[in-house]
GROMACS .gro file of C-alpha atoms in nm:
model
  121
    1GLN     CA    1  -3.013   2.239   3.241
    2GLY     CA    2  -3.094   1.858   3.212
    3GLN     CA    3  -2.866   1.586   3.250
    4LEU     CA    4  -2.836   1.237   3.147
    5VAL     CA    5  -2.584   0.997   3.274
    6ASP     CA    6  -2.575   0.654   3.106
    7SER     CA    7  -2.392   0.344   3.245
    8GLY     CA    8  -2.372  -0.025   3.301
    9GLY     CA    9  -2.156  -0.099   2.995
   10GLY     CA   10  -1.893  -0.336   2.997
   11LEU     CA   11  -1.722  -0.662   2.826
   12VAL     CA   12  -1.946  -0.968   2.773
   13GLN     CA   13  -1.921  -1.289   2.573
   14ALA     CA   14  -2.181  -1.367   2.327
   15GLY     CA   15  -2.507  -1.485   2.401
   16GLY     CA   16  -2.445  -1.334   2.742
   17SER     CA   17  -2.682  -1.057   2.898
   18LEU     CA   18  -2.612  -0.660   3.018
   19ARG     CA   19  -2.826  -0.416   3.175
   20LEU     CA   20  -2.784  -0.040   3.094
   21SER     CA   21  -2.940   0.239   3.328
   22CYS     CA   22  -2.992   0.602   3.229
   23ALA     CA   23  -3.005   0.846   3.555
   24THR     CA   24  -3.209   1.156   3.480
   25SER     CA   25  -3.177   1.497   3.669
   26GLY     CA   26  -3.555   1.472   3.762
   27ARG     CA   27  -3.897   1.529   3.635
   28THR     CA   28  -3.805   1.800   3.410
   29PHE     CA   29  -3.735   1.493   3.142
   30ARG     CA   30  -4.107   1.405   3.163
   31MET     CA   31  -4.211   1.605   2.855
   32TYR     CA   32  -3.989   1.426   2.656
   33ASN     CA   33  -3.959   1.058   2.557
   34MET     CA   34  -3.673   0.864   2.642
   35GLY     CA   35  -3.478   0.617   2.436
   36TRP     CA   36  -3.121   0.463   2.352
   37PHE     CA   37  -2.911   0.472   2.059
   38ARG     CA   38  -2.585   0.337   1.958
   39GLN     CA   39  -2.250   0.387   1.773
   40ALA     CA   40  -2.034   0.115   1.676
   41PRO     CA   41  -1.677   0.176   1.524
   42GLY     CA   42  -1.662   0.315   1.198
   43LYS     CA   43  -2.040   0.346   1.168
   44GLU     CA   44  -2.347   0.568   1.179
   45ARG     CA   45  -2.522   0.627   1.502
   46GLU     CA   46  -2.827   0.443   1.511
   47PHE     CA   47  -3.157   0.413   1.682
   48VAL     CA   48  -3.200   0.104   1.922
   49SER     CA   49  -3.502   0.177   2.162
   50ALA     CA   50  -3.758   0.386   2.305
   51ILE     CA   51  -4.021   0.443   2.590
   52THR     CA   52  -4.307   0.708   2.707
   53TRP     CA   53  -4.309   0.783   3.071
   54SER     CA   54  -4.687   0.812   3.122
   55THR     CA   55  -4.765   0.470   2.951
   56GLY     CA   56  -4.469   0.314   2.941
   57ILE     CA   57  -4.524   0.251   2.554
   58THR     CA   58  -4.201   0.089   2.384
   59TYR     CA   59  -4.031   0.067   2.017
   60TYR     CA   60  -3.756  -0.103   1.906
   61ALA     CA   61  -3.504  -0.155   1.629
   62ASP     CA   62  -3.569  -0.467   1.434
   63SER     CA   63  -3.209  -0.581   1.490
   64VAL     CA   64  -3.271  -0.617   1.883
   65LYS     CA   65  -3.647  -0.677   1.875
   66GLY     CA   66  -3.691  -1.002   2.085
   67ARG     CA   67  -3.349  -0.982   2.268
   68PHE     CA   68  -3.364  -0.583   2.411
   69THR     CA   69  -3.586  -0.464   2.643
   70ILE     CA   70  -3.648  -0.110   2.731
   71SER     CA   71  -3.830   0.035   3.079
   72ARG     CA   72  -3.881   0.292   3.290
   73ASP     CA   73  -3.919   0.361   3.670
   74ASN     CA   74  -4.101   0.703   3.722
   75ALA     CA   75  -4.030   0.724   4.106
   76LYS     CA   76  -3.669   0.721   4.012
   77ASN     CA   77  -3.700   0.930   3.707
   78ALA     CA   78  -3.459   0.672   3.535
   79VAL     CA   79  -3.450   0.440   3.221
   80TYR     CA   80  -3.316   0.094   3.132
   81LEU     CA   81  -3.201  -0.130   2.837
   82GLN     CA   82  -3.201  -0.503   2.933
   83MET     CA   83  -2.982  -0.651   2.647
   84ASN     CA   84  -2.990  -1.034   2.646
   85SER     CA   85  -2.866  -1.290   2.407
   86LEU     CA   86  -2.570  -1.046   2.285
   87LYS     CA   87  -2.415  -1.063   1.938
   88PRO     CA   88  -2.067  -0.934   1.873
   89GLU     CA   89  -2.253  -0.689   1.639
   90ASP     CA   90  -2.401  -0.532   1.903
   91THR     CA   91  -2.064  -0.390   2.054
   92ALA     CA   92  -2.096  -0.008   2.054
   93VAL     CA   93  -2.098   0.272   2.250
   94TYR     CA   94  -2.468   0.347   2.396
   95TYR     CA   95  -2.620   0.663   2.465
   96CYS     CA   96  -2.929   0.733   2.676
   97ALA     CA   97  -3.156   1.031   2.488
   98ALA     CA   98  -3.443   1.233   2.550
   99GLY     CA   99  -3.638   1.367   2.275
  100ALA     CA  100  -3.971   1.531   2.166
  101GLY     CA  101  -3.998   1.249   1.857
  102TRP     CA  102  -4.059   0.911   1.882
  103GLY     CA  103  -3.926   0.595   1.772
  104LYS     CA  104  -3.621   0.610   1.500
  105ASP     CA  105  -3.731   1.012   1.489
  106LEU     CA  106  -3.667   1.055   1.877
  107ASN     CA  107  -3.490   1.377   1.766
  108PRO     CA  108  -3.270   1.379   2.100
  109ARG     CA  109  -3.218   1.716   2.265
  110TYR     CA  110  -3.042   1.600   2.530
  111TRP     CA  111  -2.781   1.278   2.505
  112GLY     CA  112  -2.577   1.103   2.807
  113LYS     CA  113  -2.193   1.061   2.737
  114GLY     CA  114  -2.222   0.690   2.630
  115THR     CA  115  -2.115   0.344   2.780
  116LEU     CA  116  -1.933   0.129   2.603
  117VAL     CA  117  -2.046  -0.254   2.551
  118THR     CA  118  -1.800  -0.498   2.392
  119VAL     CA  119  -1.948  -0.834   2.316
  120SER     CA  120  -1.667  -1.062   2.262
  121SER     CA  121  -1.693  -1.410   2.044
   0.00000   0.00000   0.00000
C-alpha cells in the first residue's frame, strides 16, 4: 500500500512564492511517474506538472509554465513544486499524484490528501 503525503500550502500575496513537498512511502513509487494536480473552488481538477524519477524529464501545463518548477530528490523519494510569481487564479487545493501515464494523462493511481494554496490580491 503506497502513500503520498503532500504539504507546504499556505497563504501568500500575489507575486509571492511557495514550495510544495510530496513525501512518498519509498522506492515502490519508482515504477510510476510523479506529478501535481490542482482543484480550485467550483472548478474541475486540472493537471499542473509531471516529472520522471530516472531522467528528471518534466512537463508543465501552459498556465504555469515559466513560473512553476517541479523537481525530485531520488535519495529522499520526494517530489517538490516550486511556485513563483503566484497569481490569485493559482488558488486551489494542490494534490501530489503518482501514475503510469504522462503529462496531462498521468492517470494517477495514488493521490496525496491535498494541500491548500491561497493567493491573495
